[in-house]
């Protein structure tokens, strides 16, 4: 049951918070309030401290209160500041310094003027506020001045009426004034209801829909109102049909890709192979080398496909191979003419060794050279027999060269 009550209270608070739709400065208002004066608690706080008063539960001890009545006047200065004044009357014994006590039937008059500093505007049903001001009092023949400071709550219970709950601490300014609390609860009502300015009825002209480019898209919605276009591009054209409107297309007449801002894939070196497939995009090349030029490993100006010596520099006139010194050629040719075999055999005769040593020497001095070894026979015997003998003699020469330190890969034998 308690939960239902709290829920209902919360809903009521929400509704009342927004039921007050007025968001204006308060008009002039008059009211009346019931007041309670407390001198003893103020004295105890100054003597014993606030903690002691709270501990003894004397902050709101009704036995210490002295009742009275007050007239109130309010006028709004802004949505968050109100001017407030009051005139209160109470019958009580007012403690004066160096004066004997008076009876409780003596009239105290207090007038205050203050500013109510509201945390919320009057549109909310519950508005907290702080107040600070000046005040004057008359008790018998004694006049005094004081400064009231306090805290209050404004409850809006009708369109132009409020309940005010307030507690003030009144601080003496002159000698005949005493510290005391004044608590009050009252009702104030506006002297006249605020008249809100009538709302002007705005005449909205009927807009004239225009479509300058005649593409069926109104100019107000057309991003390109002077060019016929497509609805999916907000009225802008796409002449090359690549899905990129001309206004965003750097190549509006050539179909392209979004990542190239509407242009086709570039071919920087103009070799006919686009940059995405070209491994050498800045150097013209051929398709079989994925856009790179035909390689030239020895950098002799003869590409490897035409270079018979791709690992050795040589002129194009010699198919990319180095030119062999004439003296070396003659030395090798002379040695070749002085290689002898036993008749009908592939066995080298000892008189061939000096010439073969010369060949070994040339090969070692020129490690880039290769040699072609061909065997020969006379015309004695059949062609088949002579062919086998020729191959065997070439193999015998190759074996000699290999046995004397020449790499077999440098020797071709027939």
Tab-separated table of N, CA and C in Angstrom, residues 40-143:
chain	number	residue	atom	x	y	z
A	40	UNK	N	14.977	31.688	22.068
A	40	UNK	CA	15.765	30.805	22.913
A	40	UNK	C	16.721	29.929	22.095
A	41	UNK	N	16.217	29.351	20.974
A	41	UNK	CA	17.073	28.467	20.153
A	41	UNK	C	18.239	29.237	19.571
A	42	UNK	N	18.010	30.485	19.117
A	42	UNK	CA	19.104	31.301	18.585
A	42	UNK	C	20.150	31.550	19.651
A	43	UNK	N	19.704	31.808	20.889
A	43	UNK	CA	20.643	32.032	21.985
A	43	UNK	C	21.430	30.764	22.305
A	44	UNK	N	20.747	29.596	22.305
A	44	UNK	CA	21.429	28.327	22.589
A	44	UNK	C	22.500	28.015	21.544
A	45	UNK	N	22.185	28.301	20.284
A	45	UNK	CA	23.172	28.024	19.216
A	45	UNK	C	24.411	28.869	19.427
A	46	UNK	N	24.234	30.141	19.804
A	46	UNK	CA	25.384	31.013	20.006
A	46	UNK	C	26.162	30.614	21.255
A	47	UNK	N	25.456	30.066	22.241
A	47	UNK	CA	26.139	29.690	23.493
A	47	UNK	C	26.734	28.291	23.431
A	48	UNK	N	25.984	27.323	22.922
A	48	UNK	CA	26.389	25.913	22.998
A	48	UNK	C	26.730	25.290	21.642
A	49	UNK	N	26.352	25.958	20.552
A	49	UNK	CA	26.647	25.417	19.231
A	49	UNK	C	25.457	24.688	18.637
A	50	UNK	N	25.448	24.604	17.306
A	50	UNK	CA	24.334	23.983	16.584
A	50	UNK	C	24.231	22.492	16.878
A	51	UNK	N	25.367	21.833	17.039
A	51	UNK	CA	25.357	20.386	17.278
A	51	UNK	C	24.613	20.078	18.574
A	52	UNK	N	24.866	20.880	19.586
A	52	UNK	CA	24.196	20.660	20.878
A	52	UNK	C	22.697	20.849	20.755
A	53	UNK	N	22.286	21.883	19.991
A	53	UNK	CA	20.856	22.143	19.809
A	53	UNK	C	20.193	20.999	19.070
A	54	UNK	N	20.865	20.508	18.033
A	54	UNK	CA	20.303	19.379	17.283
A	54	UNK	C	20.225	18.135	18.145
A	55	UNK	N	21.249	17.927	18.957
A	55	UNK	CA	21.276	16.755	19.827
A	55	UNK	C	20.120	16.796	20.832
A	56	UNK	N	19.813	17.998	21.331
A	56	UNK	CA	18.723	18.142	22.305
A	56	UNK	C	17.366	18.295	21.637
A	57	UNK	N	17.346	18.241	20.293
A	57	UNK	CA	16.108	18.345	19.525
A	57	UNK	C	15.337	19.635	19.824
A	58	UNK	N	16.084	20.731	19.872
A	58	UNK	CA	15.461	22.014	20.187
A	58	UNK	C	15.393	22.960	18.998
A	59	UNK	N	15.847	22.466	17.782
A	59	UNK	CA	15.841	23.378	16.646
A	59	UNK	C	14.415	23.803	16.296
A	60	UNK	N	13.468	22.899	16.400
A	60	UNK	CA	12.057	23.222	16.159
A	60	UNK	C	11.218	22.787	17.376
A	61	UNK	N	11.535	23.356	18.527
A	61	UNK	CA	10.821	23.058	19.768
A	61	UNK	C	9.628	24.020	19.877
A	62	UNK	N	8.431	23.500	19.669
A	62	UNK	CA	7.244	24.346	19.611
A	62	UNK	C	6.980	25.067	20.952
A	63	UNK	N	7.506	24.539	22.037
A	63	UNK	CA	7.297	25.197	23.330
A	63	UNK	C	8.028	26.541	23.397
A	64	UNK	N	9.015	26.720	22.545
A	64	UNK	CA	9.775	27.965	22.539
A	64	UNK	C	9.191	29.003	21.570
A	65	UNK	N	8.246	28.598	20.723
A	65	UNK	CA	7.739	29.485	19.682
A	65	UNK	C	6.755	30.494	20.267
A	66	UNK	N	6.785	31.731	19.758
A	66	UNK	CA	5.830	32.765	20.097
A	66	UNK	C	5.128	33.177	18.813
A	67	UNK	N	3.781	33.005	18.739
A	67	UNK	CA	3.054	33.197	17.495
A	67	UNK	C	2.836	34.671	17.156
A	68	UNK	N	2.481	34.875	15.867
A	68	UNK	CA	2.139	36.205	15.385
A	68	UNK	C	1.554	36.110	13.992
A	69	UNK	N	1.233	37.248	13.441
A	69	UNK	CA	0.686	37.313	12.090
A	69	UNK	C	1.471	38.350	11.293
A	70	UNK	N	1.440	38.182	9.930
A	70	UNK	CA	2.160	39.134	9.075
A	70	UNK	C	1.416	39.320	7.768
A	71	UNK	N	1.547	40.533	7.241
A	71	UNK	CA	1.071	40.829	5.883
A	71	UNK	C	2.258	40.756	4.942
A	72	UNK	N	2.026	40.187	3.751
A	72	UNK	CA	3.121	39.990	2.809
A	72	UNK	C	2.805	40.656	1.471
A	73	UNK	N	3.878	41.135	0.826
A	73	UNK	CA	3.764	41.709	-0.514
A	73	UNK	C	4.895	41.111	-1.360
A	74	UNK	N	4.547	40.620	-2.580
A	74	UNK	CA	5.551	40.061	-3.498
A	74	UNK	C	5.402	40.697	-4.864
A	75	UNK	N	6.496	40.877	-5.529
A	75	UNK	CA	6.481	41.375	-6.910
A	75	UNK	C	7.679	40.764	-7.639
A	76	UNK	N	7.431	40.181	-8.808
A	76	UNK	CA	8.517	39.545	-9.547
A	76	UNK	C	9.427	40.550	-10.232
A	77	UNK	N	10.750	40.365	-10.046
A	77	UNK	CA	11.743	41.182	-10.760
A	77	UNK	C	12.238	40.477	-12.009
A	78	UNK	N	12.284	39.151	-11.951
A	78	UNK	CA	12.643	38.315	-13.108
A	78	UNK	C	12.059	36.937	-12.837
A	79	UNK	N	12.283	36.010	-13.738
A	79	UNK	CA	11.734	34.669	-13.561
A	79	UNK	C	12.308	33.961	-12.330
A	80	UNK	N	13.495	34.394	-11.867
A	80	UNK	CA	14.145	33.718	-10.747
A	80	UNK	C	14.366	34.631	-9.540
A	81	UNK	N	13.905	35.844	-9.595
A	81	UNK	CA	14.086	36.767	-8.463
A	81	UNK	C	12.765	37.487	-8.191
A	82	UNK	N	12.300	37.439	-6.932
A	82	UNK	CA	11.107	38.175	-6.490
A	82	UNK	C	11.506	39.157	-5.397
A	83	UNK	N	10.853	40.322	-5.396
A	83	UNK	CA	10.976	41.250	-4.271
A	83	UNK	C	9.890	40.890	-3.266
A	84	UNK	N	10.259	40.786	-1.984
A	84	UNK	CA	9.293	40.420	-0.946
A	84	UNK	C	9.420	41.388	0.238
A	85	UNK	N	8.304	41.788	0.774
A	85	UNK	CA	8.296	42.609	1.990
A	85	UNK	C	7.201	42.093	2.916
A	86	UNK	N	7.375	42.319	4.196
A	86	UNK	CA	6.391	41.838	5.177
A	86	UNK	C	6.326	42.783	6.364
A	87	UNK	N	5.175	42.770	7.012
A	87	UNK	CA	4.978	43.509	8.254
A	87	UNK	C	4.341	42.547	9.240
A	88	UNK	N	5.094	42.192	10.287
A	88	UNK	CA	4.634	41.195	11.238
A	88	UNK	C	4.368	41.784	12.614
A	89	UNK	N	3.420	41.181	13.304
A	89	UNK	CA	3.081	41.635	14.658
A	89	UNK	C	2.973	40.425	15.574
A	90	UNK	N	3.641	40.505	16.734
A	90	UNK	CA	3.614	39.413	17.706
A	90	UNK	C	3.566	40.011	19.111
A	91	UNK	N	2.933	39.291	20.023
A	91	UNK	CA	2.940	39.671	21.432
A	91	UNK	C	3.878	38.722	22.166
A	92	UNK	N	4.977	39.285	22.685
A	92	UNK	CA	5.984	38.426	23.310
A	92	UNK	C	6.894	39.258	24.197
A	93	UNK	N	7.773	38.555	24.911
A	93	UNK	CA	8.791	39.192	25.750
A	93	UNK	C	10.073	39.265	24.921
A	94	UNK	N	10.418	40.449	24.429
A	94	UNK	CA	11.586	40.621	23.554
A	94	UNK	C	12.821	40.861	24.419
A	95	UNK	N	13.836	39.997	24.332
A	95	UNK	CA	15.028	40.164	25.179
A	95	UNK	C	15.907	41.308	24.676
A	96	UNK	N	16.069	42.331	25.521
A	96	UNK	CA	16.926	43.464	25.184
A	96	UNK	C	18.121	43.489	26.127
A	97	UNK	N	19.265	43.858	25.601
A	97	UNK	CA	20.464	43.924	26.426
A	97	UNK	C	20.305	45.019	27.488
A	98	UNK	N	20.747	44.672	28.677
A	98	UNK	CA	20.766	45.632	29.779
A	98	UNK	C	19.374	46.173	30.119
A	99	UNK	N	18.327	45.394	29.769
A	99	UNK	CA	16.965	45.801	30.073
A	99	UNK	C	16.267	44.639	30.794
A	100	UNK	N	15.378	44.978	31.742
A	100	UNK	CA	14.644	43.902	32.436
A	100	UNK	C	13.664	43.246	31.479
A	101	UNK	N	13.216	42.041	31.837
A	101	UNK	CA	12.245	41.325	31.015
A	101	UNK	C	10.907	42.044	31.018
A	102	UNK	N	10.243	41.938	29.881
A	102	UNK	CA	8.912	42.504	29.758
A	102	UNK	C	7.918	41.341	29.730
A	103	UNK	N	6.646	41.649	29.855
A	103	UNK	CA	5.661	40.563	29.834
A	103	UNK	C	5.347	40.154	28.401
A	104	UNK	N	4.696	39.017	28.276
A	104	UNK	CA	4.400	38.452	26.962
A	104	UNK	C	3.281	39.171	26.232
A	105	UNK	N	2.707	40.188	26.814
A	105	UNK	CA	1.627	40.920	26.159
A	105	UNK	C	2.110	42.194	25.481
A	106	UNK	N	3.427	42.310	25.304
A	106	UNK	CA	3.991	43.513	24.688
A	106	UNK	C	4.119	43.276	23.184
A	107	UNK	N	3.712	44.258	22.410
A	107	UNK	CA	3.655	44.124	20.950
A	107	UNK	C	5.029	44.342	20.324
A	108	UNK	N	5.432	43.396	19.434
A	108	UNK	CA	6.638	43.533	18.617
A	108	UNK	C	6.208	43.709	17.166
A	109	UNK	N	6.664	44.797	16.538
A	109	UNK	CA	6.419	45.015	15.109
A	109	UNK	C	7.745	44.852	14.364
A	110	UNK	N	7.724	44.039	13.274
A	110	UNK	CA	8.937	43.831	12.447
A	110	UNK	C	8.560	43.977	10.979
A	111	UNK	N	9.335	44.776	10.284
A	111	UNK	CA	9.139	44.967	8.837
A	111	UNK	C	10.420	44.538	8.113
A	112	UNK	N	10.254	43.829	7.016
A	112	UNK	CA	11.419	43.353	6.246
A	112	UNK	C	11.222	43.625	4.763
A	113	UNK	N	12.320	43.804	4.095
A	113	UNK	CA	12.364	43.850	2.623
A	113	UNK	C	13.502	42.939	2.180
A	114	UNK	N	13.192	42.021	1.264
A	114	UNK	CA	14.218	41.039	0.881
A	114	UNK	C	14.056	40.631	-0.573
A	115	UNK	N	15.058	39.915	-1.043
A	115	UNK	CA	15.031	39.321	-2.384
A	115	UNK	C	14.922	37.809	-2.232
A	116	UNK	N	13.938	37.232	-2.895
A	116	UNK	CA	13.796	35.771	-2.930
A	116	UNK	C	14.494	35.248	-4.184
A	117	UNK	N	15.559	34.533	-4.005
A	117	UNK	CA	16.352	33.999	-5.116
A	117	UNK	C	15.892	32.567	-5.378
A	118	UNK	N	15.049	32.410	-6.402
A	118	UNK	CA	14.403	31.113	-6.677
A	118	UNK	C	15.313	30.211	-7.519
A	119	UNK	N	15.381	28.965	-7.135
A	119	UNK	CA	16.177	27.992	-7.900
A	119	UNK	C	15.450	27.577	-9.173
A	120	UNK	N	14.121	27.635	-9.194
A	120	UNK	CA	13.323	27.291	-10.364
A	120	UNK	C	12.356	28.439	-10.633
A	121	UNK	N	11.808	28.466	-11.839
A	121	UNK	CA	10.842	29.507	-12.169
A	121	UNK	C	9.449	29.086	-11.684
A	122	UNK	N	8.462	29.985	-11.859
A	122	UNK	CA	7.107	29.725	-11.370
A	122	UNK	C	6.369	28.660	-12.175
A	123	UNK	N	6.976	28.123	-13.225
A	123	UNK	CA	6.292	27.090	-14.001
A	123	UNK	C	6.231	25.769	-13.229
A	124	UNK	N	7.101	25.609	-12.194
A	124	UNK	CA	7.114	24.379	-11.409
A	124	UNK	C	6.230	24.549	-10.175
A	125	UNK	N	5.602	23.471	-9.768
A	125	UNK	CA	4.660	23.578	-8.646
A	125	UNK	C	5.380	23.740	-7.312
A	126	UNK	N	6.646	23.276	-7.243
A	126	UNK	CA	7.419	23.412	-6.010
A	126	UNK	C	8.725	24.128	-6.341
A	127	UNK	N	8.946	25.307	-5.733
A	127	UNK	CA	10.126	26.110	-6.064
A	127	UNK	C	10.887	26.473	-4.793
A	128	UNK	N	12.099	25.933	-4.587
A	128	UNK	CA	12.921	26.343	-3.442
A	128	UNK	C	13.503	27.740	-3.696
A	129	UNK	N	13.779	28.470	-2.613
A	129	UNK	CA	14.411	29.783	-2.772
A	129	UNK	C	15.184	30.143	-1.515
A	130	UNK	N	16.177	31.037	-1.698
A	130	UNK	CA	16.909	31.651	-0.602
A	130	UNK	C	16.485	33.119	-0.533
A	131	UNK	N	16.498	33.671	0.668
A	131	UNK	CA	16.151	35.092	0.769
A	131	UNK	C	17.133	35.800	1.678
A	132	UNK	N	17.387	37.064	1.328
A	132	UNK	CA	18.288	37.916	2.097
A	132	UNK	C	17.773	39.343	1.982
A	133	UNK	N	17.875	40.123	3.071
A	133	UNK	CA	17.347	41.476	2.992
A	133	UNK	C	17.717	42.319	4.200
A	134	UNK	N	16.875	43.303	4.468
A	134	UNK	CA	17.061	44.207	5.604
A	134	UNK	C	15.741	44.255	6.370
A	135	UNK	N	15.823	44.619	7.669
A	135	UNK	CA	14.612	44.686	8.470
A	135	UNK	C	14.714	45.711	9.596
A	136	UNK	N	13.553	46.120	10.095
A	136	UNK	CA	13.491	47.070	11.212
A	136	UNK	C	12.413	46.609	12.184
A	137	UNK	N	12.620	46.908	13.473
A	137	UNK	CA	11.649	46.469	14.493
A	137	UNK	C	11.335	47.607	15.475
A	138	UNK	N	10.155	47.515	16.127
A	138	UNK	CA	9.764	48.466	17.184
A	138	UNK	C	9.180	47.642	18.326
A	139	UNK	N	9.776	47.802	19.465
A	139	UNK	CA	9.295	47.111	20.663
A	139	UNK	C	9.250	48.146	21.783
A	140	UNK	N	8.031	48.431	22.243
A	140	UNK	CA	7.828	49.556	23.163
A	140	UNK	C	8.390	50.823	22.524
A	141	UNK	N	9.371	51.452	23.163
A	141	UNK	CA	9.950	52.687	22.608
A	141	UNK	C	11.291	52.438	21.908
A	142	UNK	N	11.614	51.112	21.760
A	142	UNK	CA	12.931	50.782	21.216
A	142	UNK	C	12.813	50.436	19.718
A	143	UNK	N	13.661	51.093	18.925
A	143	UNK	CA	13.737	50.807	17.483
A	143	UNK	C	15.069	50.101	17.199
